[in-house]
Amino acid sequence: MSQDIVADALNIIRNAKKARKENAKIKRISNLLIEILKIMKQKNAIKKYKINSKENSAEISLGDFIDCKAIKPRFSVKKEQIEKYRRRYLPSRNIGIIIVSTNQGLMTHEEAMEKSTGGSLVAYFY
């Protein structure tokens, strides 16, 4: 286990998907990770998740995605640079989501481009 809770959680999710498991259990969670899970649920990458606040863990039912990873280092991007990183991390123009941390909270790269805001790249999945 490393110090990066988001990277650890996304690795657990990706490894469970590759092992063809239905569920994944994450042993450490944070508020940032919960917001990432909300976005993944909205985009059907995961079916559902259950947070256990007593144990500080989460149980996740996996959905339809191929890969998910944390972006390290967390690049700071301006609104004009989002397209450059979309080409770098996603396989195609209409496939995949990059999660961006802005001053308005976490959002997808599409929402950030619509709102003309920049931020820090956190993770991606497709």
XYZ file of C-alpha atoms in Angstrom, residues 81-93 96-98 109:
17
model
C -4.625 22.192 -22.377
C -7.378 19.692 -21.508
C -7.601 18.552 -25.147
C -3.861 17.765 -25.194
C -4.165 15.471 -22.159
C -7.365 13.898 -23.497
C -5.381 12.782 -26.550
C -2.597 11.513 -24.297
C -4.666 9.387 -21.895
C -7.846 8.341 -23.722
C -7.974 5.914 -26.664
C -10.458 7.859 -28.794
C -12.273 11.180 -28.900
C -13.436 7.668 -21.852
C -13.484 10.265 -19.115
C -10.726 12.278 -17.453
C -13.091 16.852 -18.680
